[in-house]
mmCIF file of C-alpha atoms and ligand atoms in Angstrom:
data_model
loop_
_atom_site.group_PDB
_atom_site.id
_atom_site.type_symbol
_atom_site.label_atom_id
_atom_site.label_comp_id
_atom_site.label_asym_id
_atom_site.label_seq_id
_atom_site.Cartn_x
_atom_site.Cartn_y
_atom_site.Cartn_z
ATOM 1 C CA MET A 19 -0.009 0.014 -0.020
ATOM 2 C CA VAL A 20 1.462 3.387 -1.236
ATOM 3 C CA GLY A 21 2.545 5.580 1.575
ATOM 4 C CA PHE A 22 1.723 3.197 4.398
ATOM 5 C CA ASP A 23 3.671 0.776 6.246
ATOM 6 C CA GLY A 24 0.811 -1.395 7.144
ATOM 7 C CA ARG A 25 -0.058 0.776 10.349
ATOM 8 C CA HIS A 26 0.921 4.187 9.816
ATOM 9 C CA PRO A 27 0.789 6.629 6.896
ATOM 10 C CA LEU A 28 4.266 7.308 5.615
ATOM 11 C CA HIS A 29 3.196 10.997 4.632
ATOM 12 C CA ARG A 30 1.416 12.936 7.338
ATOM 13 C CA PRO A 31 0.597 16.343 5.330
ATOM 14 C CA ARG A 32 -0.200 17.565 9.029
ATOM 15 C CA ARG A 33 3.579 18.028 10.131
ATOM 16 C CA MET A 34 3.720 20.803 7.978
ATOM 17 C CA ARG A 35 0.983 22.725 9.436
ATOM 18 C CA GLN A 36 1.938 21.934 13.174
ATOM 19 C CA ALA A 37 3.573 25.393 14.147
ATOM 20 C CA PRO A 38 3.667 29.119 12.567
ATOM 21 C CA TRP A 39 7.160 28.865 11.786
ATOM 22 C CA ILE A 40 6.768 26.020 9.500
ATOM 23 C CA ARG A 41 3.728 27.250 7.961
ATOM 24 C CA ASP A 42 5.373 30.371 7.243
ATOM 25 C CA LEU A 43 8.377 28.533 5.780
ATOM 26 C CA VAL A 44 6.338 26.658 3.111
ATOM 27 C CA ARG A 45 3.818 29.143 2.400
ATOM 28 C CA GLU A 46 3.270 29.603 -1.381
ATOM 29 C CA ALA A 47 1.231 32.939 -1.868
ATOM 30 C CA VAL A 48 2.117 35.910 -0.007
ATOM 31 C CA VAL A 49 -0.201 39.397 -0.398
ATOM 32 C CA THR A 50 1.664 42.509 0.507
ATOM 33 C CA PRO A 51 0.429 46.450 0.237
ATOM 34 C CA ALA A 52 2.352 46.231 -3.210
ATOM 35 C CA ASP A 53 -0.233 43.781 -4.626
ATOM 36 C CA LEU A 54 -3.200 46.194 -4.176
ATOM 37 C CA VAL A 55 -4.749 48.607 -6.527
ATOM 38 C CA TRP A 56 -6.897 51.041 -4.397
ATOM 39 C CA ALA A 57 -10.615 51.119 -6.316
ATOM 40 C CA MET A 58 -11.664 54.763 -5.764
ATOM 41 C CA VAL A 59 -15.025 56.499 -6.609
ATOM 42 C CA VAL A 60 -14.690 60.209 -6.696
ATOM 43 C CA HIS A 61 -17.170 63.173 -7.180
ATOM 44 C CA ALA A 62 -16.872 66.844 -8.044
ATOM 45 C CA GLY A 63 -19.071 67.986 -5.135
ATOM 46 C CA PRO A 64 -17.744 70.108 -1.903
ATOM 47 C CA GLN A 65 -18.675 66.962 0.698
ATOM 48 C CA PRO A 66 -15.281 65.424 1.134
ATOM 49 C CA ARG A 67 -16.894 61.832 1.464
ATOM 50 C CA ILE A 68 -20.266 60.585 0.186
ATOM 51 C CA PRO A 69 -21.313 57.173 1.412
ATOM 52 C CA VAL A 70 -22.488 54.544 -1.139
ATOM 53 C CA ALA A 71 -25.214 52.367 0.715
ATOM 54 C CA ALA A 72 -24.102 49.112 -0.541
ATOM 55 C CA MET A 73 -20.514 49.720 0.084
ATOM 56 C CA PRO A 74 -19.961 50.671 3.595
ATOM 57 C CA GLY A 75 -16.674 52.310 4.095
ATOM 58 C CA ALA A 76 -15.967 52.778 0.227
ATOM 59 C CA ASP A 77 -17.148 56.149 0.081
ATOM 60 C CA ARG A 78 -16.976 58.629 -2.971
ATOM 61 C CA LEU A 79 -14.243 60.826 -2.382
ATOM 62 C CA ALA A 80 -14.107 64.576 -3.383
ATOM 63 C CA VAL A 81 -11.225 65.787 -5.327
ATOM 64 C CA GLU A 82 -9.165 67.024 -2.634
ATOM 65 C CA ALA A 83 -9.753 63.896 -0.228
ATOM 66 C CA ALA A 84 -8.588 61.904 -3.353
ATOM 67 C CA ALA A 85 -5.423 63.678 -3.466
ATOM 68 C CA GLU A 86 -5.183 63.235 0.133
ATOM 69 C CA ALA A 87 -6.005 59.327 -0.247
ATOM 70 C CA ALA A 88 -3.082 59.333 -2.869
ATOM 71 C CA VAL A 89 -0.515 60.672 0.000
ATOM 72 C CA ALA A 90 -2.035 57.956 2.328
ATOM 73 C CA ALA A 91 -1.807 55.192 -0.460
ATOM 74 C CA ARG A 92 2.290 56.196 -0.597
ATOM 75 C CA ALA A 93 2.569 56.219 3.207
ATOM 76 C CA MET A 94 0.650 52.359 3.362
ATOM 77 C CA GLY A 95 2.915 51.063 0.283
ATOM 78 C CA ILE A 96 -0.123 50.846 -2.186
ATOM 79 C CA PRO A 97 1.588 51.366 -5.577
ATOM 80 C CA MET A 98 -1.621 52.535 -7.607
ATOM 81 C CA ILE A 99 -4.834 54.174 -7.374
ATOM 82 C CA ALA A 100 -7.957 53.186 -9.901
ATOM 83 C CA VAL A 101 -10.095 56.025 -10.487
ATOM 84 C CA PHE A 102 -14.023 55.798 -11.162
ATOM 85 C CA PRO A 103 -15.945 59.155 -11.501
ATOM 86 C CA ASN A 104 -19.444 59.932 -10.488
ATOM 87 C CA VAL A 105 -20.530 62.417 -12.764
ATOM 88 C CA ASP A 106 -23.703 64.629 -12.282
ATOM 89 C CA GLY A 107 -26.491 63.662 -13.943
ATOM 90 C CA SER A 108 -26.950 67.097 -15.989
ATOM 91 C CA LEU A 109 -23.453 66.134 -17.666
ATOM 92 C CA LYS A 110 -24.772 63.037 -19.208
ATOM 93 C CA ASP A 111 -25.742 62.994 -22.632
ATOM 94 C CA PRO A 112 -26.134 60.214 -25.320
ATOM 95 C CA GLU A 113 -22.624 60.604 -26.592
ATOM 96 C CA GLY A 114 -21.097 60.556 -23.341
ATOM 97 C CA SER A 115 -19.529 63.945 -24.009
ATOM 98 C CA GLU A 116 -18.242 64.773 -20.605
ATOM 99 C CA ALA A 117 -15.386 61.840 -21.281
ATOM 100 C CA LEU A 118 -13.748 64.145 -23.532
ATOM 101 C CA ASN A 119 -13.796 67.208 -21.314
ATOM 102 C CA PRO A 120 -10.128 67.977 -20.416
ATOM 103 C CA ASP A 121 -11.302 69.809 -17.296
ATOM 104 C CA GLY A 122 -13.852 67.151 -16.212
ATOM 105 C CA LEU A 123 -13.565 65.426 -12.946
ATOM 106 C CA VAL A 124 -11.214 62.391 -13.872
ATOM 107 C CA PRO A 125 -8.660 64.793 -15.286
ATOM 108 C CA ARG A 126 -8.933 66.941 -12.391
ATOM 109 C CA VAL A 127 -8.545 64.001 -9.981
ATOM 110 C CA VAL A 128 -5.622 62.606 -11.923
ATOM 111 C CA ARG A 129 -3.876 66.080 -11.814
ATOM 112 C CA ALA A 130 -4.561 66.525 -7.802
ATOM 113 C CA MET A 131 -2.999 63.083 -7.132
ATOM 114 C CA LYS A 132 -0.040 63.375 -9.618
ATOM 115 C CA LYS A 133 0.872 66.870 -7.797
ATOM 116 C CA ALA A 134 0.102 65.379 -4.248
ATOM 117 C CA ALA A 135 1.613 61.919 -4.372
ATOM 118 C CA PRO A 136 3.612 61.535 -7.767
ATOM 119 C CA GLU A 137 5.277 58.476 -6.561
ATOM 120 C CA VAL A 138 1.523 56.731 -6.784
ATOM 121 C CA GLY A 139 0.424 55.330 -9.848
ATOM 122 C CA VAL A 140 -2.856 56.564 -11.346
ATOM 123 C CA MET A 141 -5.019 54.198 -13.642
ATOM 124 C CA VAL A 142 -7.875 55.391 -15.342
ATOM 125 C CA ASP A 143 -10.883 53.741 -16.388
ATOM 126 C CA VAL A 144 -11.525 54.434 -20.348
ATOM 127 C CA ALA A 145 -15.126 53.587 -21.142
ATOM 128 C CA LEU A 146 -18.380 55.986 -21.414
ATOM 129 C CA ASP A 147 -20.615 54.512 -19.075
ATOM 130 C CA PRO A 148 -20.235 57.149 -16.231
ATOM 131 C CA PHE A 149 -20.827 60.010 -18.808
ATOM 132 C CA THR A 150 -23.890 58.395 -21.069
ATOM 133 C CA ASP A 151 -27.416 59.219 -20.042
ATOM 134 C CA HIS A 152 -28.325 55.563 -21.288
ATOM 135 C CA GLY A 153 -25.562 54.118 -19.086
ATOM 136 C CA HIS A 154 -23.875 51.981 -21.709
ATOM 137 C CA ASP A 155 -19.810 52.011 -22.434
ATOM 138 C CA GLY A 156 -20.406 52.973 -25.904
ATOM 139 C CA VAL A 157 -22.110 55.461 -28.144
ATOM 140 C CA MET A 158 -25.457 54.121 -29.507
ATOM 141 C CA ILE A 159 -26.885 54.049 -32.869
ATOM 142 C CA GLY A 160 -30.535 53.269 -32.694
ATOM 143 C CA ASP A 161 -30.536 50.070 -30.241
ATOM 144 C CA ARG A 162 -26.880 49.150 -31.071
ATOM 145 C CA ILE A 163 -23.750 49.955 -29.411
ATOM 146 C CA ALA A 164 -21.421 51.261 -32.274
ATOM 147 C CA ASN A 165 -18.221 49.802 -31.801
ATOM 148 C CA ASP A 166 -16.099 51.682 -34.218
ATOM 149 C CA GLU A 167 -17.740 55.257 -33.461
ATOM 150 C CA THR A 168 -16.793 54.341 -29.829
ATOM 151 C CA VAL A 169 -13.544 53.229 -30.209
ATOM 152 C CA GLU A 170 -12.694 56.562 -31.859
ATOM 153 C CA ARG A 171 -14.339 58.384 -28.779
ATOM 154 C CA LEU A 172 -12.584 56.190 -26.431
ATOM 155 C CA CYS A 173 -8.916 57.213 -28.018
ATOM 156 C CA ARG A 174 -9.716 60.872 -27.276
ATOM 157 C CA GLN A 175 -10.646 60.006 -23.865
ATOM 158 C CA ALA A 176 -7.188 57.906 -23.386
ATOM 159 C CA LEU A 177 -5.199 60.641 -24.812
ATOM 160 C CA LEU A 178 -6.969 63.349 -22.777
ATOM 161 C CA LEU A 179 -6.313 61.291 -19.740
ATOM 162 C CA ALA A 180 -2.503 60.398 -20.529
ATOM 163 C CA GLU A 181 -2.165 64.173 -21.060
ATOM 164 C CA ALA A 182 -3.556 64.827 -17.587
ATOM 165 C CA GLY A 183 -0.985 62.532 -16.148
ATOM 166 C CA ALA A 184 -2.692 59.354 -15.646
ATOM 167 C CA ASP A 185 -0.013 56.398 -15.452
ATOM 168 C CA VAL A 186 -2.244 53.391 -16.658
ATOM 169 C CA ILE A 187 -5.069 53.806 -19.372
ATOM 170 C CA ALA A 188 -7.275 50.979 -18.483
ATOM 171 C CA PRO A 189 -9.982 50.243 -21.350
ATOM 172 C CA SER A 190 -13.086 48.450 -19.491
ATOM 173 C CA ASP A 191 -15.222 48.836 -22.616
ATOM 174 C CA MET A 192 -14.991 45.506 -24.572
ATOM 175 C CA MET A 193 -15.086 47.170 -27.813
ATOM 176 C CA ASP A 194 -13.008 45.291 -30.374
ATOM 177 C CA GLY A 195 -10.054 46.656 -31.591
ATOM 178 C CA ARG A 196 -9.553 49.287 -28.917
ATOM 179 C CA ILE A 197 -6.526 48.464 -27.363
ATOM 180 C CA GLY A 198 -4.430 48.552 -30.855
ATOM 181 C CA ALA A 199 -6.358 52.086 -31.729
ATOM 182 C CA ILE A 200 -5.490 53.499 -28.294
ATOM 183 C CA ARG A 201 -1.839 51.983 -28.346
ATOM 184 C CA GLY A 202 -1.605 53.698 -31.706
ATOM 185 C CA ALA A 203 -2.967 56.869 -30.701
ATOM 186 C CA LEU A 204 -0.817 57.122 -27.797
ATOM 187 C CA GLU A 205 1.946 56.462 -29.464
ATOM 188 C CA GLY A 206 1.277 58.976 -32.088
ATOM 189 C CA ALA A 207 0.919 61.733 -29.730
ATOM 190 C CA GLY A 208 4.326 60.843 -27.765
ATOM 191 C CA HIS A 209 3.092 58.933 -24.687
ATOM 192 C CA ARG A 210 5.379 56.317 -25.446
ATOM 193 C CA ASP A 211 5.291 55.171 -21.573
ATOM 194 C CA ALA A 212 1.584 55.097 -21.207
ATOM 195 C CA LEU A 213 0.643 51.918 -19.926
ATOM 196 C CA ILE A 214 -2.220 50.020 -21.110
ATOM 197 C CA LEU A 215 -3.855 47.592 -18.749
ATOM 198 C CA SER A 216 -6.584 45.708 -20.697
ATOM 199 C CA TYR A 217 -9.844 44.505 -19.104
ATOM 200 C CA ALA A 218 -9.275 41.437 -21.546
ATOM 201 C CA ALA A 219 -11.905 39.289 -19.687
ATOM 202 C CA LYS A 220 -14.766 41.428 -18.795
ATOM 203 C CA TYR A 221 -17.943 39.453 -18.165
ATOM 204 C CA ALA A 222 -21.572 40.824 -18.316
ATOM 205 C CA SER A 223 -21.584 40.217 -14.341
ATOM 206 C CA ALA A 224 -24.588 40.504 -11.562
ATOM 207 C CA PHE A 225 -21.706 41.568 -9.553
ATOM 208 C CA TYR A 226 -21.431 45.077 -10.800
ATOM 209 C CA GLY A 227 -24.744 46.150 -9.259
ATOM 210 C CA PRO A 228 -23.280 48.568 -6.301
ATOM 211 C CA TYR A 229 -20.882 50.147 -8.592
ATOM 212 C CA ARG A 230 -23.752 51.460 -10.537
ATOM 213 C CA GLU A 231 -25.237 53.230 -7.417
ATOM 214 C CA ALA A 232 -21.718 54.348 -6.530
ATOM 215 C CA ILE A 233 -21.043 56.115 -10.121
ATOM 216 C CA GLY A 234 -24.789 57.037 -10.319
ATOM 217 C CA VAL A 235 -25.812 54.870 -13.338
ATOM 218 C CA THR A 236 -29.510 55.287 -12.424
ATOM 219 C CA THR A 237 -31.011 53.647 -15.729
ATOM 220 C CA LEU A 238 -29.189 51.162 -17.697
ATOM 221 C CA ARG A 239 -31.167 50.658 -21.119
ATOM 222 C CA GLY A 240 -30.983 46.866 -21.447
ATOM 223 C CA ASP A 241 -27.832 45.140 -20.752
ATOM 224 C CA LYS A 242 -24.477 44.934 -21.567
ATOM 225 C CA LYS A 243 -24.497 41.395 -23.363
ATOM 226 C CA THR A 244 -23.540 42.656 -26.773
ATOM 227 C CA TYR A 245 -20.152 43.685 -25.399
ATOM 228 C CA GLN A 246 -19.381 41.834 -22.116
ATOM 229 C CA MET A 247 -18.616 38.172 -22.191
ATOM 230 C CA ASP A 248 -20.888 35.475 -21.375
ATOM 231 C CA PRO A 249 -19.900 34.128 -17.989
ATOM 232 C CA ALA A 250 -19.687 30.710 -19.552
ATOM 233 C CA ASN A 251 -17.409 31.154 -21.658
ATOM 234 C CA GLY A 252 -13.380 30.371 -20.888
ATOM 235 C CA ALA A 253 -12.067 29.766 -24.509
ATOM 236 C CA GLU A 254 -13.133 33.004 -25.498
ATOM 237 C CA ALA A 255 -11.131 34.666 -22.894
ATOM 238 C CA LEU A 256 -8.249 33.313 -24.163
ATOM 239 C CA ARG A 257 -9.089 34.881 -27.897
ATOM 240 C CA GLU A 258 -9.594 37.985 -26.221
ATOM 241 C CA GLY A 259 -6.126 38.082 -24.202
ATOM 242 C CA ALA A 260 -4.670 37.378 -27.407
ATOM 243 C CA LEU A 261 -5.826 39.890 -29.485
ATOM 244 C CA ASP A 262 -5.135 42.355 -26.794
ATOM 245 C CA VAL A 263 -1.397 41.208 -26.477
ATOM 246 C CA ALA A 264 -1.095 41.326 -30.160
ATOM 247 C CA GLU A 265 -2.443 44.932 -29.994
ATOM 248 C CA GLY A 266 -0.163 46.356 -27.393
ATOM 249 C CA ALA A 267 -1.521 45.780 -23.953
ATOM 250 C CA ASP A 268 1.042 45.836 -21.291
ATOM 251 C CA MET A 269 -1.298 44.083 -18.391
ATOM 252 C CA LEU A 270 -4.285 42.037 -18.583
ATOM 253 C CA LEU A 271 -6.983 42.121 -16.140
ATOM 254 C CA VAL A 272 -9.989 39.605 -15.409
ATOM 255 C CA LYS A 273 -13.292 40.930 -13.955
ATOM 256 C CA PRO A 274 -14.898 40.151 -11.732
ATOM 257 C CA GLY A 275 -12.531 38.267 -9.486
ATOM 258 C CA LEU A 276 -13.343 35.509 -7.540
ATOM 259 C CA PRO A 277 -15.868 33.529 -9.522
ATOM 260 C CA TYR A 278 -13.368 33.671 -12.477
ATOM 261 C CA LEU A 279 -10.053 32.753 -10.847
ATOM 262 C CA ASP A 280 -9.921 29.891 -13.377
ATOM 263 C CA ILE A 281 -9.841 32.508 -16.299
ATOM 264 C CA VAL A 282 -6.827 34.447 -14.220
ATOM 265 C CA ARG A 283 -4.854 31.245 -14.048
ATOM 266 C CA ARG A 284 -5.329 30.390 -17.982
ATOM 267 C CA LEU A 285 -4.458 34.008 -19.189
ATOM 268 C CA LYS A 286 -1.286 34.036 -16.745
ATOM 269 C CA ASP A 287 -0.224 30.424 -17.846
ATOM 270 C CA ALA A 288 -0.947 31.399 -21.786
ATOM 271 C CA PHE A 289 0.543 34.729 -21.826
ATOM 272 C CA GLY A 290 2.833 35.518 -18.880
ATOM 273 C CA LEU A 291 1.660 39.026 -18.815
ATOM 274 C CA PRO A 292 1.457 40.846 -15.663
ATOM 275 C CA THR A 293 -2.096 39.682 -14.776
ATOM 276 C CA LEU A 294 -4.572 41.714 -12.409
ATOM 277 C CA ALA A 295 -8.045 40.611 -11.245
ATOM 278 C CA PHE A 296 -10.773 43.233 -10.249
ATOM 279 C CA GLN A 297 -12.567 42.626 -6.949
ATOM 280 C CA VAL A 298 -15.628 44.487 -7.913
ATOM 281 C CA SER A 299 -18.296 45.856 -6.160
ATOM 282 C CA GLY A 300 -20.714 43.143 -5.585
ATOM 283 C CA GLU A 301 -17.876 40.967 -4.158
ATOM 284 C CA TYR A 302 -17.073 44.057 -1.669
ATOM 285 C CA ALA A 303 -20.674 44.229 -0.898
ATOM 286 C CA MET A 304 -21.370 40.231 -0.287
ATOM 287 C CA ILE A 305 -18.500 40.672 2.310
ATOM 288 C CA LYS A 306 -19.575 43.836 3.890
ATOM 289 C CA ALA A 307 -23.186 42.498 4.145
ATOM 290 C CA ALA A 308 -22.214 39.236 5.887
ATOM 291 C CA VAL A 309 -19.918 40.854 8.195
ATOM 292 C CA ALA A 310 -22.811 43.581 9.047
ATOM 293 C CA ASN A 311 -24.831 40.433 9.975
ATOM 294 C CA GLY A 312 -22.015 38.921 12.254
ATOM 295 C CA TRP A 313 -21.842 36.080 9.754
ATOM 296 C CA LEU A 314 -18.171 36.803 8.755
ATOM 297 C CA ASP A 315 -15.109 37.807 9.982
ATOM 298 C CA GLU A 316 -14.048 40.644 8.084
ATOM 299 C CA ASN A 317 -10.213 40.610 8.134
ATOM 300 C CA ARG A 318 -9.835 37.069 7.492
ATOM 301 C CA ALA A 319 -12.387 37.217 4.654
ATOM 302 C CA ILE A 320 -10.525 40.128 3.211
ATOM 303 C CA LEU A 321 -7.329 38.363 3.355
ATOM 304 C CA GLU A 322 -8.292 34.822 2.378
ATOM 305 C CA THR A 323 -9.888 36.471 -0.709
ATOM 306 C CA LEU A 324 -6.709 38.367 -1.443
ATOM 307 C CA THR A 325 -4.462 35.376 -0.908
ATOM 308 C CA SER A 326 -6.539 33.287 -3.115
ATOM 309 C CA PHE A 327 -6.071 35.839 -6.148
ATOM 310 C CA LYS A 328 -2.327 35.598 -5.778
ATOM 311 C CA ARG A 329 -2.549 31.623 -5.694
ATOM 312 C CA ALA A 330 -4.490 31.575 -8.647
ATOM 313 C CA GLY A 331 -1.563 33.626 -10.455
ATOM 314 C CA CYS A 332 -2.555 37.455 -9.923
ATOM 315 C CA ASP A 333 0.212 40.196 -9.920
ATOM 316 C CA GLY A 334 -2.131 42.645 -8.452
ATOM 317 C CA VAL A 335 -5.897 42.808 -7.242
ATOM 318 C CA VAL A 336 -7.867 45.912 -7.790
ATOM 319 C CA THR A 337 -10.127 46.213 -4.733
ATOM 320 C CA TYR A 338 -12.096 48.694 -2.492
ATOM 321 C CA PHE A 339 -10.464 46.904 0.058
ATOM 322 C CA ALA A 340 -7.067 48.339 -0.338
ATOM 323 C CA PRO A 341 -6.477 50.830 2.334
ATOM 324 C CA LYS A 342 -8.370 48.377 4.788
ATOM 325 C CA ALA A 343 -5.860 45.381 3.586
ATOM 326 C CA ALA A 344 -3.048 47.567 3.876
ATOM 327 C CA GLU A 345 -3.879 48.190 7.118
ATOM 328 C CA LEU A 346 -3.899 44.719 8.301
ATOM 329 C CA LEU A 347 -1.072 43.530 6.282
ATOM 330 C CA ARG A 348 1.361 46.089 8.016
ATOM 331 C CA PRO A 349 4.571 44.443 9.146
HETATM 332 C C1 PBG B 428 -17.614 50.068 -16.710
HETATM 333 C C2 PBG B 428 -17.147 49.627 -15.774
HETATM 334 C C3 PBG B 428 -17.870 48.890 -14.631
HETATM 335 C C4 PBG B 428 -17.142 48.739 -13.786
HETATM 336 C C5 PBG B 428 -15.904 49.387 -13.974
HETATM 337 N N1 PBG B 428 -15.686 49.611 -15.136
HETATM 338 C C6 PBG B 428 -19.249 48.356 -14.734
HETATM 339 C C7 PBG B 428 -19.786 47.672 -15.710
HETATM 340 O O1 PBG B 428 -19.079 47.207 -16.622
HETATM 341 O O2 PBG B 428 -21.148 47.847 -15.889
HETATM 342 C C8 PBG B 428 -17.415 47.867 -12.430
HETATM 343 C C9 PBG B 428 -16.658 47.963 -11.215
HETATM 344 C C10 PBG B 428 -17.443 47.523 -9.848
HETATM 345 O O3 PBG B 428 -18.550 46.669 -9.920
HETATM 346 O O4 PBG B 428 -16.675 47.544 -8.908
HETATM 347 N N2 PBG B 428 -16.815 50.470 -17.687
#
């Protein structure tokens, strides 16, 4: 009998779990603050922080508060902040014109952050949904999301954000061909070091629900299934990843996070590019709701999920828990 002398097992995996020192020694995946990207929603109003009902603790921050948060990120060892805007409803229109305003909320936040803490990376979402009155990531022609017309706008949005000082351009729109088009636009304008993090595998997910409240999308006309991926598909993520790599992406991202760890592993193994996952609003809300009911230990749940992302192959995790996690991970 293999591994058994008749009376005793030869292998006792529990030997290596008997004391903290040996568990520390053999641990595979380790999370540090340097693995975290702080997901942050910002607004243009005067109040420093505005709570989001479904996301307790992840408030919308005013421009000045966001700049202070960048200073805090630096102190905590968090390398990057991802900015998402809550745009006033009066500025929204069918084309998402406000996305192309060089003095809009996001460019102002980027400039304020880079001034306050230039050492902290700033990542910006490239998509039109915070700016359109129908809530879609692209422009609509009739009842269709028009791919190429949208890509043309996304290029202008990406350029304007790079001009404002954004370090990482992160297209989250899932239009075809946008990575190549944006890469071309950036190179053409001399932004040779602008990084592109592609949301290569972004699924049409129920887990974005609280985010829509956070950024103020009150009515989404229809759904996003003509551009975001079917949760049933894995091979399709590899095809999307291959296109984005060929078109010039520096990094890939999978979104949502925990339900899609298999996709993280497959992309990482296939391309070997820095691969991140987004622990989205609904994942944050689930943990927070269970904690509020006394059903989960918050600190342990946060660290366990982050460790799982690392084990699956993530180089970093975009998460609303970043400041809290960095606090827990402080040596
Ligand atoms: C859209 C975008 C979404 C999120 C980030 N960028 C939502 C969507 O696609 O509907 C979701 C983030 C979250 O849920 O935390 N461009």
